CSV table of C-alpha atoms and ligand atoms in Angstrom, one decimal:
chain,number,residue,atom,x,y,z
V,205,UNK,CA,43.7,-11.4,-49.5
V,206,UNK,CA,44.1,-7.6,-50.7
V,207,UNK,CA,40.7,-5.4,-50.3
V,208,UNK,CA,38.6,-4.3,-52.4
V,209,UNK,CA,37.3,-0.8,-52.7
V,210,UNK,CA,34.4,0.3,-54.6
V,211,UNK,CA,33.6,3.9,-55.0
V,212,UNK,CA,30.5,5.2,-55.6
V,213,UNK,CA,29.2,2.6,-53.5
V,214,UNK,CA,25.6,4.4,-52.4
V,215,UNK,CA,24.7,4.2,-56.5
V,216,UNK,CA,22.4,1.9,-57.9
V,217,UNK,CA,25.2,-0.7,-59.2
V,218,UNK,CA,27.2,0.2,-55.6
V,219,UNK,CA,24.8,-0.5,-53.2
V,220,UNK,CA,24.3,-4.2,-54.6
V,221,UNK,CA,28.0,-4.6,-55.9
V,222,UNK,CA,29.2,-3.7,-52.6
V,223,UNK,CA,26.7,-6.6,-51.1
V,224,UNK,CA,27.6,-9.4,-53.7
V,225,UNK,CA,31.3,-9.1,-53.3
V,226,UNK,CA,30.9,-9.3,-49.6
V,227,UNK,CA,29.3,-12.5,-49.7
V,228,UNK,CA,32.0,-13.6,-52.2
V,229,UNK,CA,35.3,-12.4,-50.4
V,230,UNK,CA,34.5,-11.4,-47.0
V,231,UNK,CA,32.1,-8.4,-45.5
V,232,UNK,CA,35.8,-6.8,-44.2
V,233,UNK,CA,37.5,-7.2,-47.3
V,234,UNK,CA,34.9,-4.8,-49.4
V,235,UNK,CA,35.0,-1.1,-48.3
V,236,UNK,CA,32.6,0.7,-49.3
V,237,UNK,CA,32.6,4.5,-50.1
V,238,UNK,CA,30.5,7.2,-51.7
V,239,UNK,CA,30.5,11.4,-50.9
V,240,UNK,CA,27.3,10.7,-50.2
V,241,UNK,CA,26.0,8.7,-46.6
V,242,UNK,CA,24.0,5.3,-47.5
V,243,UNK,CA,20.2,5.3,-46.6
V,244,UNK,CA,20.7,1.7,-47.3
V,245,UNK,CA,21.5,0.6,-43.5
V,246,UNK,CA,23.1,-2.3,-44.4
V,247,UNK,CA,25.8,-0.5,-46.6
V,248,UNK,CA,26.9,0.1,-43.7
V,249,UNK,CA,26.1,-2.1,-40.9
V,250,UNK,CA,27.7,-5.3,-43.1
V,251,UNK,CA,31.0,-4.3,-43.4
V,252,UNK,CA,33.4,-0.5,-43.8
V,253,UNK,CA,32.0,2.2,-45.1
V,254,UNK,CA,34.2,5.7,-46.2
V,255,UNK,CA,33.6,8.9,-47.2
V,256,UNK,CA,35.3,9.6,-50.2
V,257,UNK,CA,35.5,12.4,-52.7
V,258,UNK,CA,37.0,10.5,-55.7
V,259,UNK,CA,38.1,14.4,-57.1
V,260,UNK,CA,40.0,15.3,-54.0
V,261,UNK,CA,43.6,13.0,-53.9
V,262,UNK,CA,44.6,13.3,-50.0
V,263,UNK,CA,41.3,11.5,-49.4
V,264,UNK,CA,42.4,8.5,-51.9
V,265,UNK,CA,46.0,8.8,-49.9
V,266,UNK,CA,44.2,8.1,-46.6
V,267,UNK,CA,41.8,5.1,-47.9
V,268,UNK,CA,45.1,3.7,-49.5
V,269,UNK,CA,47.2,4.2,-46.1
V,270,UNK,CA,43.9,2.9,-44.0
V,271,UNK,CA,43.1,-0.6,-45.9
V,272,UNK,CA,45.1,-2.8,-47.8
V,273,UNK,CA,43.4,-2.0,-51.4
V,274,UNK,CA,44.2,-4.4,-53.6
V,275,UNK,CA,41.2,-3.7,-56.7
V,276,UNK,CA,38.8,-0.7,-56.8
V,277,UNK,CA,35.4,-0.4,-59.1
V,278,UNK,CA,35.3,2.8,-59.6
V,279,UNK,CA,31.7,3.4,-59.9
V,280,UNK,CA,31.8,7.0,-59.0
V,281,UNK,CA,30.0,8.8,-62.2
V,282,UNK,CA,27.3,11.4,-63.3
V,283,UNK,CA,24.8,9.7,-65.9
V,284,UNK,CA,23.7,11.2,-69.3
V,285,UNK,CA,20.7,12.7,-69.2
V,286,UNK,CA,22.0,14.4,-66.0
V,287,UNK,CA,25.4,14.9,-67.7
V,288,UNK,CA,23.3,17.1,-70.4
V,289,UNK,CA,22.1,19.7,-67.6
V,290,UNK,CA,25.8,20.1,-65.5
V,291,UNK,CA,28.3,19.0,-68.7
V,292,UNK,CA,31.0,20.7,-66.6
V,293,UNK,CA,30.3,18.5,-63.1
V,294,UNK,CA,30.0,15.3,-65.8
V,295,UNK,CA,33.7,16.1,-67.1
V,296,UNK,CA,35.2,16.4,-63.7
V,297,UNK,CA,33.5,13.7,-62.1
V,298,UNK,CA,33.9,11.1,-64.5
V,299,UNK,CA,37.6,12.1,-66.1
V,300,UNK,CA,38.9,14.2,-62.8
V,301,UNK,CA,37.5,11.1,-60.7
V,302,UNK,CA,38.9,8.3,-62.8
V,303,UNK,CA,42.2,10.4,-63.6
V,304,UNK,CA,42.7,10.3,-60.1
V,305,UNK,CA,41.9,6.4,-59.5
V,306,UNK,CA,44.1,5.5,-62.6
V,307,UNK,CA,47.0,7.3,-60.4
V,308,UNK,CA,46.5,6.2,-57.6
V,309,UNK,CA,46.5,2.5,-59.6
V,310,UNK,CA,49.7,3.3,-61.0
V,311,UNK,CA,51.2,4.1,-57.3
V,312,UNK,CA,50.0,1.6,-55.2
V,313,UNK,CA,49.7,-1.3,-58.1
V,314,UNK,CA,46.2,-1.8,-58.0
V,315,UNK,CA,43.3,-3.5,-60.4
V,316,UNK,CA,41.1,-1.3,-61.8
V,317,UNK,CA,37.6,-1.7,-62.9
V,318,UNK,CA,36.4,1.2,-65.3
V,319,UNK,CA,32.3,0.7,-66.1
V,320,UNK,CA,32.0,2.4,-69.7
V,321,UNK,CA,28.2,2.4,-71.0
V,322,UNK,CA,26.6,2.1,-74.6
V,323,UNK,CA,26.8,6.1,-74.0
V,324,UNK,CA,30.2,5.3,-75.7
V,325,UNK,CA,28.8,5.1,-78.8
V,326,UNK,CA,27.0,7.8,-81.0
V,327,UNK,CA,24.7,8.5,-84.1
V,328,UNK,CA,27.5,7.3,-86.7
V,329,UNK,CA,27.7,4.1,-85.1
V,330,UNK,CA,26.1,0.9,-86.6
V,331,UNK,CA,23.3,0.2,-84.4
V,332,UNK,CA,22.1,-2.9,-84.9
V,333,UNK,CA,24.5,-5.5,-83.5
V,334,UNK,CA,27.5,-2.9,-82.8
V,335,UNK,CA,30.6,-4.8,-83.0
V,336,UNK,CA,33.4,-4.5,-80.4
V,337,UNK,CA,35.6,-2.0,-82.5
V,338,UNK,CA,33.8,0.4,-84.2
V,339,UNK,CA,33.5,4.3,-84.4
V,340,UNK,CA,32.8,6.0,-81.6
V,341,UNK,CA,31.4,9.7,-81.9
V,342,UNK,CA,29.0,10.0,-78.8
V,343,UNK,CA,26.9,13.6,-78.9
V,344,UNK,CA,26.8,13.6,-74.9
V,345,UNK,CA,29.3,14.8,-72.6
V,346,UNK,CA,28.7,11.4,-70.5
V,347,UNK,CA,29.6,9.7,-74.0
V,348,UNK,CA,32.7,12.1,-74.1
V,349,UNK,CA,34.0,10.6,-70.9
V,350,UNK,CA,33.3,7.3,-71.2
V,351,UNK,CA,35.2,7.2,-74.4
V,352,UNK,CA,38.2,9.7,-72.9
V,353,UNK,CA,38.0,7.5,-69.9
V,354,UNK,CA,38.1,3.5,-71.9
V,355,UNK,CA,41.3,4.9,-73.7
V,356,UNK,CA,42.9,6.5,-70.8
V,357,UNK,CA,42.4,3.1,-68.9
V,358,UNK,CA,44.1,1.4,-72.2
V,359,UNK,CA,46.9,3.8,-71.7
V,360,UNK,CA,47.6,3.3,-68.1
V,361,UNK,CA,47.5,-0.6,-69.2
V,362,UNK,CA,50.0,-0.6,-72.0
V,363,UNK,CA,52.4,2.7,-70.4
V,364,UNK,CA,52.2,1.3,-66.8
V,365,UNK,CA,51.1,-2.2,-66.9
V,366,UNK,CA,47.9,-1.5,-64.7
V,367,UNK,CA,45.5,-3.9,-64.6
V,368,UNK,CA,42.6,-2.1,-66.0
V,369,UNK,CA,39.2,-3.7,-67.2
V,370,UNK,CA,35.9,-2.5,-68.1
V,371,UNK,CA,32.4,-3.7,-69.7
V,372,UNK,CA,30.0,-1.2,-71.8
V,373,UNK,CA,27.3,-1.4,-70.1
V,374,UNK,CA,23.4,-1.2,-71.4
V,375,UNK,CA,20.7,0.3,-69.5
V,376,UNK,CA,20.5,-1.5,-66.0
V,377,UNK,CA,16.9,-2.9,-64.6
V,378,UNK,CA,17.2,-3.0,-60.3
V,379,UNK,CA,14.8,-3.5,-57.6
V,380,UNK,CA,17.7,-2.1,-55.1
V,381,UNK,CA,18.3,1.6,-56.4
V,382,UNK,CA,16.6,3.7,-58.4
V,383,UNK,CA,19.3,4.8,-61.3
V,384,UNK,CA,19.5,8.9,-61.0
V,385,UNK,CA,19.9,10.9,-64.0
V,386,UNK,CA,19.9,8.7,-66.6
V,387,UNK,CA,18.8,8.2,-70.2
V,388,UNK,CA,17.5,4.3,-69.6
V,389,UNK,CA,16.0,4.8,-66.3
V,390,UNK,CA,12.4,4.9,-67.7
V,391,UNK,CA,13.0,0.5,-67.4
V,392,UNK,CA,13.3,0.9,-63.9
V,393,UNK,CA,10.9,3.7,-63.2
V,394,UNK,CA,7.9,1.9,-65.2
V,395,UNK,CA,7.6,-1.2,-62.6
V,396,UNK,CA,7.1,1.3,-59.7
V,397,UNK,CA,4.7,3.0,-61.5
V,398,UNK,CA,2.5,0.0,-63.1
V,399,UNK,CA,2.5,-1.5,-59.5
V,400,UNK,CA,1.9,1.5,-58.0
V,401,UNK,CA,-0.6,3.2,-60.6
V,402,UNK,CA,-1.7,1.0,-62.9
V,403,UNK,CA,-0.2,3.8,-65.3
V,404,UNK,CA,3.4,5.2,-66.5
V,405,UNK,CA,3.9,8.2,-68.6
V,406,UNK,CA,7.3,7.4,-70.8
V,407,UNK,CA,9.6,9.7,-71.7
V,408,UNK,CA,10.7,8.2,-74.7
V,409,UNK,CA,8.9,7.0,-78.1
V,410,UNK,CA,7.1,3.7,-77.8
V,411,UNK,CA,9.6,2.6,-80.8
V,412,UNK,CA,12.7,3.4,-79.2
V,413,UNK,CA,14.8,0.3,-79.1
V,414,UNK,CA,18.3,0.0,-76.5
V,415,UNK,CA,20.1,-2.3,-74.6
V,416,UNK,CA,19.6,-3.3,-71.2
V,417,UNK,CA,20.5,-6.2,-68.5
V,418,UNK,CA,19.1,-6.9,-65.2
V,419,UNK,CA,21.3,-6.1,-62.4
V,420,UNK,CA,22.4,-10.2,-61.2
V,421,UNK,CA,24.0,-10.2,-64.3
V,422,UNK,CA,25.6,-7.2,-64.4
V,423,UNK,CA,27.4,-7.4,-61.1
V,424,UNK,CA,28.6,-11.2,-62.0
V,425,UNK,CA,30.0,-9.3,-65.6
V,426,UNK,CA,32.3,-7.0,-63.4
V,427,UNK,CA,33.1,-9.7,-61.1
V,428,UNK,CA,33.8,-12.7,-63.9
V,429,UNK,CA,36.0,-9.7,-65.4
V,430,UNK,CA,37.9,-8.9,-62.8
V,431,UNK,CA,38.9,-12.9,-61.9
V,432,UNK,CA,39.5,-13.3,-65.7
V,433,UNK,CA,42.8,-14.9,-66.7
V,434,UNK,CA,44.8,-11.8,-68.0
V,435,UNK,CA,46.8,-13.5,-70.5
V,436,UNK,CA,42.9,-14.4,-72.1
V,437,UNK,CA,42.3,-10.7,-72.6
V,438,UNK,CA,42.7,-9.3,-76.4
V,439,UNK,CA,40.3,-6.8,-75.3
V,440,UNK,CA,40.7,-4.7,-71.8
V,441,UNK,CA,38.4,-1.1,-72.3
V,442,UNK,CA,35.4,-1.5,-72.7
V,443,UNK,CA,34.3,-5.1,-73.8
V,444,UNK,CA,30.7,-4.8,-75.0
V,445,UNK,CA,28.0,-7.0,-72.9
V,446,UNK,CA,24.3,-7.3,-73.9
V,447,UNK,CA,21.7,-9.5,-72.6
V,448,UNK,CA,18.1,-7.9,-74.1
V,449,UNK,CA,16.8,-5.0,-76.0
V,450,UNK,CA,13.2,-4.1,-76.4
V,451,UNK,CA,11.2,-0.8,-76.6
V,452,UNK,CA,9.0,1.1,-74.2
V,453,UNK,CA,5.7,-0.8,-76.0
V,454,UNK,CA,7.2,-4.1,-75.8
V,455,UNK,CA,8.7,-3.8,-72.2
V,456,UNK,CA,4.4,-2.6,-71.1
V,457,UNK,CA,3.2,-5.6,-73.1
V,458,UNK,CA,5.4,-7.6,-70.9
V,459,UNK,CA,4.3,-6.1,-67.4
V,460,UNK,CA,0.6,-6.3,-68.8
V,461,UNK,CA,0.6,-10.1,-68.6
V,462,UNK,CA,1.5,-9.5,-64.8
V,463,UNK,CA,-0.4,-6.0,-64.0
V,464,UNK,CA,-4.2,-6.3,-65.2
V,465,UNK,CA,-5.1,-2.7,-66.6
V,466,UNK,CA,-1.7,-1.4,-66.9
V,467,UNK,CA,-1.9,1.1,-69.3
V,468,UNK,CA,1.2,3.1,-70.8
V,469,UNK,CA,1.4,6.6,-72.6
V,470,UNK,CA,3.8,9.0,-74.0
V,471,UNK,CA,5.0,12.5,-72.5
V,472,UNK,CA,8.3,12.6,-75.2
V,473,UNK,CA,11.5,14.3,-73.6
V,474,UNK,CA,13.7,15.8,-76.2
V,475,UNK,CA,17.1,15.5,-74.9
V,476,UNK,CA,16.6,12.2,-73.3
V,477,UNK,CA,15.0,11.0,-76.6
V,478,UNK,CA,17.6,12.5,-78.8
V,479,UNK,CA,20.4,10.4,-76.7
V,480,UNK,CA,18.4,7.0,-76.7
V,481,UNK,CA,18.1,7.7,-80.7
V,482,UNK,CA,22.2,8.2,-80.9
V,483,UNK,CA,22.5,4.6,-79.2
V,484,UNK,CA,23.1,1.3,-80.1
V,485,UNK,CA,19.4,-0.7,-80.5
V,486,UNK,CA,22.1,-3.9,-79.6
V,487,UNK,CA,25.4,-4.5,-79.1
V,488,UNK,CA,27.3,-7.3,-80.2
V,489,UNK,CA,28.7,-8.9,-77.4
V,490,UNK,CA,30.9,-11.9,-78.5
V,491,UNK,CA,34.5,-10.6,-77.8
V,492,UNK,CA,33.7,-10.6,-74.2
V,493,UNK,CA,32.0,-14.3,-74.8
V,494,UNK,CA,35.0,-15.4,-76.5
V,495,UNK,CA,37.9,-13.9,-74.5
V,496,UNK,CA,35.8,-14.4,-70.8
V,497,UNK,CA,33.1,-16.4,-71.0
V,498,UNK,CA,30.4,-13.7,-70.4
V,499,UNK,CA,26.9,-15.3,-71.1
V,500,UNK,CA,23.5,-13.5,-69.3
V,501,UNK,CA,21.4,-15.4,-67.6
V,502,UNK,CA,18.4,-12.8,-68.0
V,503,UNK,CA,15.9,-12.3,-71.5
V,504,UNK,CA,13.3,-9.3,-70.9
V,505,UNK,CA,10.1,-11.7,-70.0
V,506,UNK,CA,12.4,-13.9,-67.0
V,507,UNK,CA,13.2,-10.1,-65.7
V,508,UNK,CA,9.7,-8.6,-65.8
V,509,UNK,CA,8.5,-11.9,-63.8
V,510,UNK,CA,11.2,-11.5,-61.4
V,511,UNK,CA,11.0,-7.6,-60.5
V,512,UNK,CA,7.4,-7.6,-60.9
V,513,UNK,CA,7.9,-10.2,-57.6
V,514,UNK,CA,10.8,-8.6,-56.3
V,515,UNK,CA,9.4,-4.9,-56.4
V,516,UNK,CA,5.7,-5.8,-55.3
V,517,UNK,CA,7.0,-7.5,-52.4
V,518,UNK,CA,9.6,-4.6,-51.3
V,519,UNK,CA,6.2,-2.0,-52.3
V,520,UNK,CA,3.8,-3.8,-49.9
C,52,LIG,C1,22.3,6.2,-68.7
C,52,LIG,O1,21.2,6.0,-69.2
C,52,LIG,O2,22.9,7.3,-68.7
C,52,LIG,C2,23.0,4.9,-68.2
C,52,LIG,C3,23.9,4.3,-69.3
C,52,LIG,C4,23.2,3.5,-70.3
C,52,LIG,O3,25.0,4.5,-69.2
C,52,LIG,N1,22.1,4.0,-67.7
């Protein structure tokens, strides 16, 4: 079989995308790469591993002549809360990176998987149940490039016939990585914290409602979209996918059944507030049921139960 190359590998979706598709098509089939080196040994002990800028070309070139790529995710990204502070690294990163990726597609006729994020969407948006096609008017830069990136990936399709494919993703719950820089990261922060402390300050209103997944069903999304038969696909970038949606208050209520004495209070952040606020609550996911098959397998209380048992044991 062709390889697969994931960029962005040492992220939190990379460093347990890169696992899960070696166990599916062979540890030397996957290369992983990232700028960055992998604290997580096994990264690199399970299979190749390559340092990659994903805005300088030559080093694309030499992945390209080295393996026999056949798909890349291209993970490789700056998040939105982060996004706010650098807007100028967010641009070239995420539309100099893919830019790049999307050529290098186009020459060496390769699949191409493009993560896009509820950041697509912005305060003009409906956000209860957002459909599939609707307006999107994000207030972030990270907003601005996922929606510059989803139609540059539908223009490489129809112009170039490359196979390009990508999901909108919702916040992402992991007991792998920590996210870094993002505006949903509070779900992942407040398990370390409540088994930890006993306490987490949020940074965000206890009423703010958005969309998240836990991170098995994410990575089977990407990979049930990228084996999806093509000629299936009304829809290419972004299809929404949704699995749960709760606020900071109903997410504690959930670990309290697990943490006795876990108490939560509030420390608002104003930028990270005023994107969560310009987000869906939920998206409506059924294109990507209809034209794929995409169903979760994770509500909010069987993820608490599982990280609470995930995390405690990795903490101990
Ligand atoms: C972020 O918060 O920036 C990301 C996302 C929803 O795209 N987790």
């Amino acid at each position: 079989m062709k390889q697969i190359l994931v960029t962005g590998a040492v992220g939190q979706i990379g460093s347990e995308l890169v696992l899960a598709l070696r166990n599916r098509y062979g540890a030397s089939n996957v290369i992983a790469s990232d700028i960055r080196v992998p604290e997580n040994g096994e990264l690199k002990t399970s299979g190749p591993f390559e340092t990659l800028d994903v805005l300088d070309p030559n080093s694309i070139t030499r992945i390209m002549q080295l393996y026999d790529i056949g798909t890349v995710y291209h993970l490789a990204a700056v998040l939105s809360a982060i996004g706010e502070s650098r807007p100028s690294v967010a641009w070239q990163i995420n539309m100099n990176g893919l830019y790049n990726f999307l050529e290098a597609a186009r020459q060496y006729h390769l699949a191409l998987f493009f993560p896009s994020s509820i950041g697509a969407f912005g305060k003009s948006t409906p956000q209860d149940g957002t459909p599939q096609d609707t307006i999107q008017r994000p207030d972030t830069i990270y907003g601005v490039t996922k929606v510059a990136g989803e139609l540059l990936c539908d223009y490489y399709h129809k112009r170039f016939k490359v196979d390009t494919r990508g999901v909108r993703f919702p916040g992402l719950i992991s007991h792998v990585a920590e996210p870094g820089g993002g505006t949903t990261d509070y779900a992942v922060s407040i398990f370390y914290d409540a088994i930890k402390h006993k306490k987490f300050t949020c940074y965000l209103k206890s009423d703010t409602y958005l969309d998240m997944m836990y991170m098995p069903d994410a990575l089977r999304a990407m990979i049930e979209l990228m084996e999806a038969d093509p000629a299936k696909l009304i829809h290419r970038n972004s299809f929404n996918v949704s699995a749960m949606h709760f606020t900071p208050e109903q997410l504690s209520a959930e670990i309290k059944k697990h943490v006795r004495g876990f108490e939560i209070d509030y420390d608002i952040d104003p930028v990270r507030q005023a994107i969560a606020d310009s987000w869906p609550n939920y998206m409506d996911d059924s294109c990507a049921r209809k034209e794929w098959g995409w169903k979760p397998e994770y509500d909010m209380p069987r993820m608490v139960k599982d990280m609470m048992e995930k995390l405690t044991a990795k903490l101990q």
